[in-house]
Coordinates of C-alpha atoms in Angstrom, one line a residue:
X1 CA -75.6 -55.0 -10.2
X2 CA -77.2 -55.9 -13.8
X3 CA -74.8 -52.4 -14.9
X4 CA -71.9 -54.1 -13.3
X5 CA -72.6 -57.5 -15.2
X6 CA -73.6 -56.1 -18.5
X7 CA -70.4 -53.9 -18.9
X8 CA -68.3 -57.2 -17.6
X9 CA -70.0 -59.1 -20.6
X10 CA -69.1 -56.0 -22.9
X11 CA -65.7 -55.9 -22.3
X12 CA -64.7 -60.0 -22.2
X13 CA -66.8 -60.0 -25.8
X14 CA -64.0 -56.9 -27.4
X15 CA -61.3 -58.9 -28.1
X16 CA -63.3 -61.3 -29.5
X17 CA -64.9 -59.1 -32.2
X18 CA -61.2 -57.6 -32.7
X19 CA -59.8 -60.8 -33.9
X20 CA -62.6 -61.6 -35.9
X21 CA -62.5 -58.1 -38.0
X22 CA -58.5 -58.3 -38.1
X23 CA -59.0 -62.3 -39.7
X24 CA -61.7 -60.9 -42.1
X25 CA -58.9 -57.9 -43.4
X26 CA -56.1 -60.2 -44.2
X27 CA -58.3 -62.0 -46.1
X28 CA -58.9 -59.0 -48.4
X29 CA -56.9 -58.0 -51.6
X30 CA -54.6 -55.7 -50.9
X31 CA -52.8 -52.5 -52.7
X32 CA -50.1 -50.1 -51.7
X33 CA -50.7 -46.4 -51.7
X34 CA -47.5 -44.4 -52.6
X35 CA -46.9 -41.4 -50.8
X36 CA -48.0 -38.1 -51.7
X37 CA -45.1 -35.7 -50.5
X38 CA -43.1 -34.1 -53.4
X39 CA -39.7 -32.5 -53.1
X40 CA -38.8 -29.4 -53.2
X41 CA -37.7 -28.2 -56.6
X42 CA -34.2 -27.5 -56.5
X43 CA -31.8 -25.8 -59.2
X44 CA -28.0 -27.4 -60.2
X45 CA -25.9 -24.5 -61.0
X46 CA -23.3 -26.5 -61.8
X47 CA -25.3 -28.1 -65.1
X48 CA -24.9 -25.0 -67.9
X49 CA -28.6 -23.5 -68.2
X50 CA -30.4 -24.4 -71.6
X51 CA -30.7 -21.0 -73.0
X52 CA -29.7 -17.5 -71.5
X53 CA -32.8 -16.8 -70.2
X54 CA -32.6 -19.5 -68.2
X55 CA -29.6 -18.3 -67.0
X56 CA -30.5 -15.3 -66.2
X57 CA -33.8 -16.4 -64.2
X58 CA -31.5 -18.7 -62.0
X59 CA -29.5 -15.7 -60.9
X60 CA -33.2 -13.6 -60.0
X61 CA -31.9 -12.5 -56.4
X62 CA -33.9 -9.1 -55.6
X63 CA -36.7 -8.9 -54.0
X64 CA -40.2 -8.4 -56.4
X65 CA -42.2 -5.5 -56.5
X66 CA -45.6 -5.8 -56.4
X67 CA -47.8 -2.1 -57.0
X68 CA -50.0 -0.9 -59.5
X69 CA -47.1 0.8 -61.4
X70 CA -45.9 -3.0 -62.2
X71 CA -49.1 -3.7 -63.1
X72 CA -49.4 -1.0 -65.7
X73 CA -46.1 -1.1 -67.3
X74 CA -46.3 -5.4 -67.4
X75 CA -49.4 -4.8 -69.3
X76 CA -48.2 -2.0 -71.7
X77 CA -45.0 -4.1 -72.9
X78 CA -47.5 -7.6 -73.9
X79 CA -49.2 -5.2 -75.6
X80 CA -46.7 -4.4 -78.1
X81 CA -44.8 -7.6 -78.5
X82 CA -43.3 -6.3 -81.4
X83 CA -41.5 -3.7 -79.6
X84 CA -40.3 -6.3 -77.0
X85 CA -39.1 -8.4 -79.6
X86 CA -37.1 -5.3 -81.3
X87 CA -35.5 -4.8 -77.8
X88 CA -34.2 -8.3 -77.2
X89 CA -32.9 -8.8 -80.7
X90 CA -31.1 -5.5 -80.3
X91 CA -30.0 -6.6 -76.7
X92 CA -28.9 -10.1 -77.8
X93 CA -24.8 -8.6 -79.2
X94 CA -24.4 -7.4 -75.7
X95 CA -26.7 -9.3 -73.1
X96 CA -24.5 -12.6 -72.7
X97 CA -21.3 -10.3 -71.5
X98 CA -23.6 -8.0 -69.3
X99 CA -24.6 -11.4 -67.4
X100 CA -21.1 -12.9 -67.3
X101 CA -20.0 -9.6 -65.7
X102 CA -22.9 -9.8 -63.1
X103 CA -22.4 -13.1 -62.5
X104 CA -18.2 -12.3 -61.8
X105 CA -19.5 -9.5 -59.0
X106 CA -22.0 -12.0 -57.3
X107 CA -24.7 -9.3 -58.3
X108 CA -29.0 -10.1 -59.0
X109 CA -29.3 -11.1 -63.1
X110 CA -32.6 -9.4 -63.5
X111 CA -29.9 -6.3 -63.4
X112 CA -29.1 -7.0 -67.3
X113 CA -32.5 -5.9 -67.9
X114 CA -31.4 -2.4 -66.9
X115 CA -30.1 -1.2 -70.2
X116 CA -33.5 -1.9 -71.4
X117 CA -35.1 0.4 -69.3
X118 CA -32.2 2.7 -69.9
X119 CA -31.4 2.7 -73.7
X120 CA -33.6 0.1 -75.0
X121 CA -30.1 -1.7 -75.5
X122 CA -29.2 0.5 -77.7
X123 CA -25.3 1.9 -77.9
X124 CA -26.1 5.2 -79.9
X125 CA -29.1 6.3 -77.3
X126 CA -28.6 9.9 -76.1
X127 CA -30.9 11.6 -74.0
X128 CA -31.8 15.6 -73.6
X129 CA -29.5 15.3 -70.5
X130 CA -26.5 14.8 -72.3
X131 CA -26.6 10.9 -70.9
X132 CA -25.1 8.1 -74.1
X133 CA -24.8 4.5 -74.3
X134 CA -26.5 1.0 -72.4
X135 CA -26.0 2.5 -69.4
X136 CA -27.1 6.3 -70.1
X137 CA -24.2 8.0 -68.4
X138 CA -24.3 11.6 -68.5
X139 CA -20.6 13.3 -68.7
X140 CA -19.9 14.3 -64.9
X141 CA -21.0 10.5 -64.0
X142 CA -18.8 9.0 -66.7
X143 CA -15.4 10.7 -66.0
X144 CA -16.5 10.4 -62.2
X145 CA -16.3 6.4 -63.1
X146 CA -13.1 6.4 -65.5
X147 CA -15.2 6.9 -69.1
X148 CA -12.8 8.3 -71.2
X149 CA -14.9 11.2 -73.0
X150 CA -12.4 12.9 -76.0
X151 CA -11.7 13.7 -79.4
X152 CA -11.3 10.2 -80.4
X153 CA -13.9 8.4 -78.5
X154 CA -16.5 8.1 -75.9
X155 CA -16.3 5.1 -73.4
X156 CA -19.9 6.0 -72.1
X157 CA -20.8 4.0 -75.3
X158 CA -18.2 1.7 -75.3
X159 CA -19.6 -2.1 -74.6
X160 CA -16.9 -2.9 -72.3
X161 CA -15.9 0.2 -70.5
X162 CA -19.7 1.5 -70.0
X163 CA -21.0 -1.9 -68.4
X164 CA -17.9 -2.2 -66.0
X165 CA -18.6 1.8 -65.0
X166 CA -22.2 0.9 -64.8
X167 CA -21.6 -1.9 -62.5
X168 CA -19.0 0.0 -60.2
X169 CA -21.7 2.6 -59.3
X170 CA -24.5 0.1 -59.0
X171 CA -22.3 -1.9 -56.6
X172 CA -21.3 1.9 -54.6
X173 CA -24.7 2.7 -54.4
X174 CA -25.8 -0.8 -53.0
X175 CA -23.2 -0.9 -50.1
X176 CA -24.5 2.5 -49.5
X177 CA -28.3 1.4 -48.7
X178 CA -28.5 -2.0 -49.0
X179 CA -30.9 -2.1 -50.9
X180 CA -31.4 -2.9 -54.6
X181 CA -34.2 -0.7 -55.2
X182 CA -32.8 2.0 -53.1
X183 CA -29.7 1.2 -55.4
X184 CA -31.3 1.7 -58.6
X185 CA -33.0 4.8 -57.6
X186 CA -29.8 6.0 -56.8
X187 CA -28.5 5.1 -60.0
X188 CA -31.5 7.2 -62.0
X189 CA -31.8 10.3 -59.4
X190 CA -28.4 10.2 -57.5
X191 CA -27.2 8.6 -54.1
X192 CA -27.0 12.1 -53.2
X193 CA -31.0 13.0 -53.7
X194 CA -31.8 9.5 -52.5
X195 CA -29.7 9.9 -49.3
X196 CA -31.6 13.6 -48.4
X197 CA -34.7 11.6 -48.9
X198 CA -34.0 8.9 -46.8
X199 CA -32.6 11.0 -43.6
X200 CA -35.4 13.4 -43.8
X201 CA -38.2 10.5 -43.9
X202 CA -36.6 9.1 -40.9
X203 CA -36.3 12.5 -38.8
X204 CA -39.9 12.7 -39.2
X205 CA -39.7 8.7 -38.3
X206 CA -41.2 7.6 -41.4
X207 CA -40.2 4.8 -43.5
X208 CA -37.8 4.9 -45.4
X209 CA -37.8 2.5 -48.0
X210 CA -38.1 2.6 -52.0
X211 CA -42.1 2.5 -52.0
X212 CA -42.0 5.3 -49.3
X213 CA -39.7 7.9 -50.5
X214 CA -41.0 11.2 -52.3
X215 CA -39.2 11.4 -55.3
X216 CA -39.8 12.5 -59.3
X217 CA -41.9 10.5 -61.5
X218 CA -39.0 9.6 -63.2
X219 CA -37.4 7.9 -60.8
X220 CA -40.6 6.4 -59.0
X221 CA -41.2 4.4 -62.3
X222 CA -37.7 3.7 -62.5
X223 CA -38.1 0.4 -60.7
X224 CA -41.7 -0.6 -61.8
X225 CA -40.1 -1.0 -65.3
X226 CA -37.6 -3.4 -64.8
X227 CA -40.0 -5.2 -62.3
X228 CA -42.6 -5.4 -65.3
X229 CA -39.7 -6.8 -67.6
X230 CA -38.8 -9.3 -64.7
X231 CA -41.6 -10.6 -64.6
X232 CA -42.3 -10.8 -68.5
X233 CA -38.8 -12.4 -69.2
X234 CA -39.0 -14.5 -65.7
X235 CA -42.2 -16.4 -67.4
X236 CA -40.7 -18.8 -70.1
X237 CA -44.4 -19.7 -71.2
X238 CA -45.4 -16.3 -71.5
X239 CA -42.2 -15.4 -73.9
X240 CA -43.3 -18.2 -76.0
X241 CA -46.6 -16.7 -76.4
X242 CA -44.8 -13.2 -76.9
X243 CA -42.8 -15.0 -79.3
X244 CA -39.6 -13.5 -78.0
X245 CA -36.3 -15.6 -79.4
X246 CA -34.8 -17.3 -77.7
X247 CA -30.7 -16.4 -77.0
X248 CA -27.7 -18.5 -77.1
X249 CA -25.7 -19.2 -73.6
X250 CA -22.9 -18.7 -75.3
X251 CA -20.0 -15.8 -75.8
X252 CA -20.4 -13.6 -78.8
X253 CA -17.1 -11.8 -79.1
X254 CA -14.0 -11.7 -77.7
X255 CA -11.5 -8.3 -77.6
X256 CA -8.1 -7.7 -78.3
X257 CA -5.8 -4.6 -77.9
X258 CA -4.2 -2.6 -80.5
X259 CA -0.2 -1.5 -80.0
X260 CA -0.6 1.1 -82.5
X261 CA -3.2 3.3 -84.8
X262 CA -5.7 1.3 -86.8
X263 CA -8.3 2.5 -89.6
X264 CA -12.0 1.6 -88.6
X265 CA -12.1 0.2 -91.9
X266 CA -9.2 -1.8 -91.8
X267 CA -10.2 -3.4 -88.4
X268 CA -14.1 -4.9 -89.8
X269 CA -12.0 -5.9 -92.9
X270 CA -9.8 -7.9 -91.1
X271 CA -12.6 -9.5 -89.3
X272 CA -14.6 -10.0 -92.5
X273 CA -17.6 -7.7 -91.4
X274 CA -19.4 -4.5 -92.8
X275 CA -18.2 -1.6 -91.1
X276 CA -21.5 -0.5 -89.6
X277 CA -21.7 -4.0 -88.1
X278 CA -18.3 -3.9 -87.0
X279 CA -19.1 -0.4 -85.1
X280 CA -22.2 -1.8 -83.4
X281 CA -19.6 -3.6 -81.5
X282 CA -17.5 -0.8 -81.4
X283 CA -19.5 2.1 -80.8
X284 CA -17.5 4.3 -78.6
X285 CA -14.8 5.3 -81.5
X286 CA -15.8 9.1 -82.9
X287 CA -13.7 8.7 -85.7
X288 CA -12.3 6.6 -88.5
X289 CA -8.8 5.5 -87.2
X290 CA -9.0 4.1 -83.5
X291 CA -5.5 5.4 -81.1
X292 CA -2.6 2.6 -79.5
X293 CA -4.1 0.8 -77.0
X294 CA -7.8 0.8 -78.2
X295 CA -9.8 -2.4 -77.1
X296 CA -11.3 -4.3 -80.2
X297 CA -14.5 -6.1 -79.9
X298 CA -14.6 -8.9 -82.3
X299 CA -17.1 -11.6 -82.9
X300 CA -16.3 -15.5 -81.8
X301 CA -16.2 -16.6 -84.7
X302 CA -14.1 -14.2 -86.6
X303 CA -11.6 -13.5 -84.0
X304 CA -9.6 -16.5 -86.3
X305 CA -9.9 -14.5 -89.5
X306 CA -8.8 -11.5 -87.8
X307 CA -5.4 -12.9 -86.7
X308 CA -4.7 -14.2 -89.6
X309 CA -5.3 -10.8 -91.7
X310 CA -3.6 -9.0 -89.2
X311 CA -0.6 -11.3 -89.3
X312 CA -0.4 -11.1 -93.3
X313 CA -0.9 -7.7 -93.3
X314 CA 2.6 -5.6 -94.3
X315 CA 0.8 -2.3 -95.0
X316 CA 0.4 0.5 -92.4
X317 CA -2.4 0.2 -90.4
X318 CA -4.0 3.8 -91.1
X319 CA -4.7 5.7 -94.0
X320 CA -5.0 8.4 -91.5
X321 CA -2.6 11.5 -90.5
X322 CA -2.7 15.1 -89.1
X323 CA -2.0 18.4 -90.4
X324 CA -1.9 21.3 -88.6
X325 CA -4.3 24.8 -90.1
X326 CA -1.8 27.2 -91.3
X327 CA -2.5 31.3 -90.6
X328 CA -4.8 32.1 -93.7
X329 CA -5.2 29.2 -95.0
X330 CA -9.1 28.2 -95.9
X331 CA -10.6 24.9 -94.6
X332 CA -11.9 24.6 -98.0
X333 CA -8.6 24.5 -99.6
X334 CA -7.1 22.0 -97.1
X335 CA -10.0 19.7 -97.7
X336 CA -9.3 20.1 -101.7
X337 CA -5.7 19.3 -100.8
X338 CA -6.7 16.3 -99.3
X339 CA -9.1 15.1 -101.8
X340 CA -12.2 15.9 -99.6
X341 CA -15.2 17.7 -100.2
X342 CA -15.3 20.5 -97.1
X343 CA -18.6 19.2 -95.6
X344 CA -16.5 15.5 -94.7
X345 CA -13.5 17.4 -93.2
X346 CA -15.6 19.4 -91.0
X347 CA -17.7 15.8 -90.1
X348 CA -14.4 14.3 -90.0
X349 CA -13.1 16.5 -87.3
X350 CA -16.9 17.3 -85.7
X351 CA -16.0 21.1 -86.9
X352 CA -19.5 22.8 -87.2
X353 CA -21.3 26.2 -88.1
X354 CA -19.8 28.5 -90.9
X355 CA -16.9 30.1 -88.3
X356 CA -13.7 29.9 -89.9
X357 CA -11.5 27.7 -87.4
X358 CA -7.9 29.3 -86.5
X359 CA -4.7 28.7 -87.4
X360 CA -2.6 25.8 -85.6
X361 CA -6.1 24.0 -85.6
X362 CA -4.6 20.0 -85.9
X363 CA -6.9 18.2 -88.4
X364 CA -7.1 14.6 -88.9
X365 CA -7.0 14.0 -92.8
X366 CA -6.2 11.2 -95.2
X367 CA -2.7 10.2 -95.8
X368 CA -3.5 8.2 -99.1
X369 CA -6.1 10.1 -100.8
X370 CA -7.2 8.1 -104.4
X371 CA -5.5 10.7 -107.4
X372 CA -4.1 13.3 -105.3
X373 CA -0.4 14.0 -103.9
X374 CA -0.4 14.0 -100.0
X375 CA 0.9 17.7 -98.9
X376 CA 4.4 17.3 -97.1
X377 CA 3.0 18.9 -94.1
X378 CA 0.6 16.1 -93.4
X379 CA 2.3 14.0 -89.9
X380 CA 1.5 10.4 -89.2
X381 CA -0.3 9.6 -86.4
X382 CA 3.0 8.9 -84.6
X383 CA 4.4 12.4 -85.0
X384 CA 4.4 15.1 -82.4
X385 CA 1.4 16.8 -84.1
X386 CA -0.8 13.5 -83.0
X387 CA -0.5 15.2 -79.2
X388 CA -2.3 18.1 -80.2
X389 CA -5.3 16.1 -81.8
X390 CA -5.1 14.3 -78.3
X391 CA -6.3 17.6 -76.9
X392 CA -8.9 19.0 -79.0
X393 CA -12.2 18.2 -77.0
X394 CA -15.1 16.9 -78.7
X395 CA -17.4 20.0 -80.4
X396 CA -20.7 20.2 -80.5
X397 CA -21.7 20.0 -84.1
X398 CA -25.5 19.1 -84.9
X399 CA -28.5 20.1 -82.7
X400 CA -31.9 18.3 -81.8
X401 CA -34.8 20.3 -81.7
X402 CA -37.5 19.8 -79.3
X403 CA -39.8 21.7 -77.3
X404 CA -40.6 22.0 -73.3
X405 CA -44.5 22.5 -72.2
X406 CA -44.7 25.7 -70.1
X407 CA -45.7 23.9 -66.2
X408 CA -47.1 26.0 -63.2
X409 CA -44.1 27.1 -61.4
X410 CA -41.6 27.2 -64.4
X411 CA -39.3 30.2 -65.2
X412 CA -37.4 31.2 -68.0
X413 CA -34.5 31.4 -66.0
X414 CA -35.2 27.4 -64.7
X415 CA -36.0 26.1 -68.5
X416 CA -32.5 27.6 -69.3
X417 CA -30.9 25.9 -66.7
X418 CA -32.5 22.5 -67.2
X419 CA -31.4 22.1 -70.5
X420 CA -28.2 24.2 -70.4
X421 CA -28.9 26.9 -72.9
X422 CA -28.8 30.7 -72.0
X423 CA -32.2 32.4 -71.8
X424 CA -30.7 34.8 -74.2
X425 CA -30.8 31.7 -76.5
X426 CA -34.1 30.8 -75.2
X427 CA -35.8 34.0 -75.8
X428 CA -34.4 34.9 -79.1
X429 CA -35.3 31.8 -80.6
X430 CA -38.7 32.0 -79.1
X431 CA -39.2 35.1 -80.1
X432 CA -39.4 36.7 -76.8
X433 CA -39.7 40.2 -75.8
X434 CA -39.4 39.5 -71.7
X435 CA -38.8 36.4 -69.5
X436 CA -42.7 36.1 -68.8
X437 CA -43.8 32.7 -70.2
X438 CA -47.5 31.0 -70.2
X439 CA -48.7 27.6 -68.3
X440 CA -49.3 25.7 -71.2
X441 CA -46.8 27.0 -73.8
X442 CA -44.1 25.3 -75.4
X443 CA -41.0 26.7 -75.4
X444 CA -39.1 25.6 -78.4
X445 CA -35.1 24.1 -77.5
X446 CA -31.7 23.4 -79.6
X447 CA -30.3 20.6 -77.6
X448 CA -26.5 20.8 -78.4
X449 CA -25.4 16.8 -79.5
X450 CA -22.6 15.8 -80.3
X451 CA -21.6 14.0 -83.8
X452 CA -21.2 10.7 -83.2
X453 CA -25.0 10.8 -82.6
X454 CA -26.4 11.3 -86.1
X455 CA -26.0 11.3 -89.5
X456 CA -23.0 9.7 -90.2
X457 CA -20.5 8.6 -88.2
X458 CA -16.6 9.8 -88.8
X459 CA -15.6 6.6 -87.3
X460 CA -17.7 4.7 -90.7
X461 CA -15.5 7.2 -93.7
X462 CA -14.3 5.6 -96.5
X463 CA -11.2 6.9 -97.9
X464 CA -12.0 5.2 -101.1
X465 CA -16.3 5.8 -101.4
X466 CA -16.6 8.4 -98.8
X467 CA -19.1 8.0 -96.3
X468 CA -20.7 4.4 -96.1
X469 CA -24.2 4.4 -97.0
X470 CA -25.1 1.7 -95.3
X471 CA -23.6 2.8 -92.1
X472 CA -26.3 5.7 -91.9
X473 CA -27.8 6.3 -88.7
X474 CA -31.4 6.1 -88.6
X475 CA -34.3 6.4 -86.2
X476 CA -34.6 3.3 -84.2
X477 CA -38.1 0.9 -84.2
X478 CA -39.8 2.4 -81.5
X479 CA -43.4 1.9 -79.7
X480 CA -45.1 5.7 -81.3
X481 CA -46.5 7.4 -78.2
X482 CA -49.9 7.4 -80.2
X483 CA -49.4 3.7 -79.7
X484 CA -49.6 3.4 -76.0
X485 CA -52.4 2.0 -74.2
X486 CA -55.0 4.4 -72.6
X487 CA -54.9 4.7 -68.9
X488 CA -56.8 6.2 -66.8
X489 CA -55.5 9.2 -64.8
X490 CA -55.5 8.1 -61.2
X491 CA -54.1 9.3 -57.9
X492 CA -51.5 10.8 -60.3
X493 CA -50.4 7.1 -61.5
X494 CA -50.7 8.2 -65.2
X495 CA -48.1 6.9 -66.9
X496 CA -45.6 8.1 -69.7
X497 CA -44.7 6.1 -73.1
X498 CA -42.4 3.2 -72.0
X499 CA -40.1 3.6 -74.5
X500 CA -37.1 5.1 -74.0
X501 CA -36.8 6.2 -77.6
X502 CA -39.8 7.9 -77.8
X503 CA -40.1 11.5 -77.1
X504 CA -42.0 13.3 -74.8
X505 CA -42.2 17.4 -74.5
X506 CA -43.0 16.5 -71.7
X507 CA -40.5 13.9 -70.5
X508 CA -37.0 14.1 -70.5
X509 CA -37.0 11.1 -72.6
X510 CA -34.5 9.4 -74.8
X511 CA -34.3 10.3 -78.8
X512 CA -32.5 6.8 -79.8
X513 CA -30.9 6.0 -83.1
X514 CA -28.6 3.2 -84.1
X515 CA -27.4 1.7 -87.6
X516 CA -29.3 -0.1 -90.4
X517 CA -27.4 -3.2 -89.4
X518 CA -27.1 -3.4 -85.8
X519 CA -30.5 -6.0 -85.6
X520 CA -28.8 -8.3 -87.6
X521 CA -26.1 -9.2 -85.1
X522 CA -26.7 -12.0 -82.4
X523 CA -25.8 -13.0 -79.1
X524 CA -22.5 -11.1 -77.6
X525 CA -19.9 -11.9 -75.0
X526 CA -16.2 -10.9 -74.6
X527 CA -13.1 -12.1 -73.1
X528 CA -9.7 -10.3 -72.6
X529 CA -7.1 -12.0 -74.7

């Protein structure tokens, strides 16, 4: 009973002590707490981005790799910022366009990093495979995508036909998989090699995704690299501390199309440029007068200048004709004839070795020659004869030299085939008495290249003062394997130089060159007028 009462008392006293504690709080001073809950970031893609890297990192839309490969190669590029920083300025005529075109096909941004892993960004790259350009096509790839590959010029460095060929077959190989990085192994190794791969994993019900396939080194840090660049580029604070420039998000150049034959020359002095920076833009021309219907890149700001120079201008357009070898007749007089030295009519027409070419041979050769009377014979470039120039394929003039280190498992036979030399080449110039080679010997190669790849360019003669000095190729700036970071050698992880430009005996890496000038140009685009 004294329970009963005592819990009775308990609960009539509550409210009491209630009212008193809730009069007591109003009396207090009181303050407002505001809430804590943030918003989700969001982006407006209707607001133009600052910069183009901006741009570009707004349009990230494949999935990230994460493995020790990124790892490794993210570490080796902040290690040499000054290669990074050679790589965008040489990217920055070209990258704006790359991303407008990605942008047109709906495709992921971090896909204008590509031609980084592939060429550096540089047009003149040519690798031991035969591959040229951004976009490193090799011939059978190229005409398989609509790259014109002739006597007068090579699309696979063109700006404009290499980057819409690149993004056909990146597209192709994505609706294939369905995967990006499927995709882009595809695009390094083949959809074909990719595709055995993939059905073999799965008939032994493995997976069969990117970081699961067996595949050549190559091609397994194919994917790493532009990851590591992704992620280096993605991070605006750490390309301030890189000190990587930063790049207009604007167009750089606009193109045009020519009815009828125009000199090289002409062209960058109707726009008011040096011809070597004029042919940075127009890399894919192999010789010094461009054929009707060539596309024109031109910068923004002098596509004004070069309308009006082309409307006042009542001369021909090309200094440039073709004459046809007669039987007997020495290249060496036909170059004197034409006010040539012989070694510029054989680099005019990529005419190499000492072989005496035959007659009915169409050569192109100056029309307006400073002192000398142009031989009758010579047809302009709308004649007949122009057909038969059409048809001369490209010849292999100048050679690379390089050397291949003897693995366990090679052949002499294989070595041949790889780099597409006979082993009658192989052994004579190896000195050779049978096809039995050593593990660990180099075997030394002559790479045929073609000549729009060194030296100088046909497409940069000068009627008037030859060949233009400044338009000589040289080696591009390039991280010196010596350079590159130790690493350790672990579960076969250990990686090769990440520059494309430098070369490896081991590697079937790039040997890149471009001109004196092509640094100094900024920040590209084009538009079809």
């Amino acid at each position: 009973m004294f329970r009963s009462f005592h819990l009775l008392a308990c609960a009539l006293a509550l409210p009491l002590l209630l009212a008193s504690d809730f009069a007591l709080a109003d009396s207090l001073p009181k303050q407002e707490i505001p809430a804590t809950t943030t918003l989700p970031q969001t982006i407006d893609l209707t607001t133009p981005a600052p910069d183009l890297w901006a741009r570009i990192r707004n349009g990230f839309a494949m999935p990230d790799l994460e493995n020790d490969l990124v790892t490794r190669y993210q570490r080796q590029y902040q290690s040499y910022p000054g290669y990074l920083h050679r790589m965008v300025e040489r990217s920055s005529p070209y990258l704006h366009y790359v991303v407008e075109q990605l942008e047109l096909r709906e495709m992921p941004l971090e896909l204008a990093f590509l031609p980084m892993v592939e060429s550096a960004y540089n047009p003149f790259a040519y690798s031991s495979a035969h591959a040229s350009g951004l976009w490193q096509f090799i011939p059978a790839t190229g005409q398989r995508f609509d790259l014109e590959q002739n006597w007068w010029r090579d699309q696979r460095r063109d700006i404009v036909s290499s980057t819409r060929a690149a993004l056909d077959y990146l597209q192709y190989v994505y609706e294939m998989h369905g995967d990006w990085h499927l995709a882009l192994a595809s695009y390094n190794w083949g959809e074909g090699a990719v595709g055995q791969t993939i059905a073999r994993n799965r008939a032994k019900q493995q997976p069969a995704d990117y970081a699961n396939l067996r595949m050549p080194k190559e091609t397994r840090h194919y994917v790493p690299k532009l990851q590591a660049l992704k992620n280096i580029l993605g991070n605006p604070e750490l390309c301030a501390e890189l000190g990587l420039p930063s790049l207009p998000n604007r167009p750089y150049f606009y193109t045009l199309t020519i009815q009828t034959p125009m000199d090289v020359a002409l062209a960058a002095r109707f726009a008011g440029m040096n011809p070597a920076d004029f042919f940075a833009l127009n890399p894919g021309y192999n010789r010094p007068v461009m054929p009707a219907q060539s596309t024109l890149v031109v910068p923004v700001e002098r596509f004004p200048t070069f309308g009006e120079e082309l409307r006042q201008h009542n001369e021909p357009w090309s200094d440039w004709g073709v004459y046809v070898l007669q039987s007997g007749e020495d290249l060496s007089e036909v170059a004197a004839r034409f006010g040539l030295n012989l070694a510029d009519l054989k680099r005019i027409n990529s005419l190499g070795g000492e072989t005496q070419p035959a007659s009915g041979l169409a050569l192109l050769v100056p029309l307006r020659a400073p002192g000398k009377t142009v031989p009758a014979e010579a047809k302009t470039l709308d004649d007949p004869a122009f057909s038969r120039l059409a048809r001369q394929g490209m010849q292999p003039l100048l050679f690379a030299a390089r050397t291949h280190t003897v693995r366990k498992g090679d052949t002499l036979g294989g070595i041949a085939r790889r780099y597409r030399v006979s082993v009658a080449n192989l052994k004579n110039m190896n000195r050779l008495k049978s096809n039995s080679i050593r593990v660990g010997s180099r075997i030394a190669l002559r790479v045929e290249r073609t000549v729009a790849m060194s030296g100088q360019h046909p497409a940069l003669f000068s009627l008037n003062s030859g060949a233009v000095a400044s338009a000589r190729m040289k080696e591009a700036p390039v991280m010196m394997e010596e350079e590159a970071v130790p690493l350790p050698d672990e579960d076969d992880l250990s990686l090769p130089p990440i520059s494309a430009d430098t070369p490896s005996p081991e590697e079937d890496t790039l040997t890149t060159e471009d001109t004196d000038t092509i640094l100094s140009l900024r920040p590209s685009y084009q538009m079809r007028l």
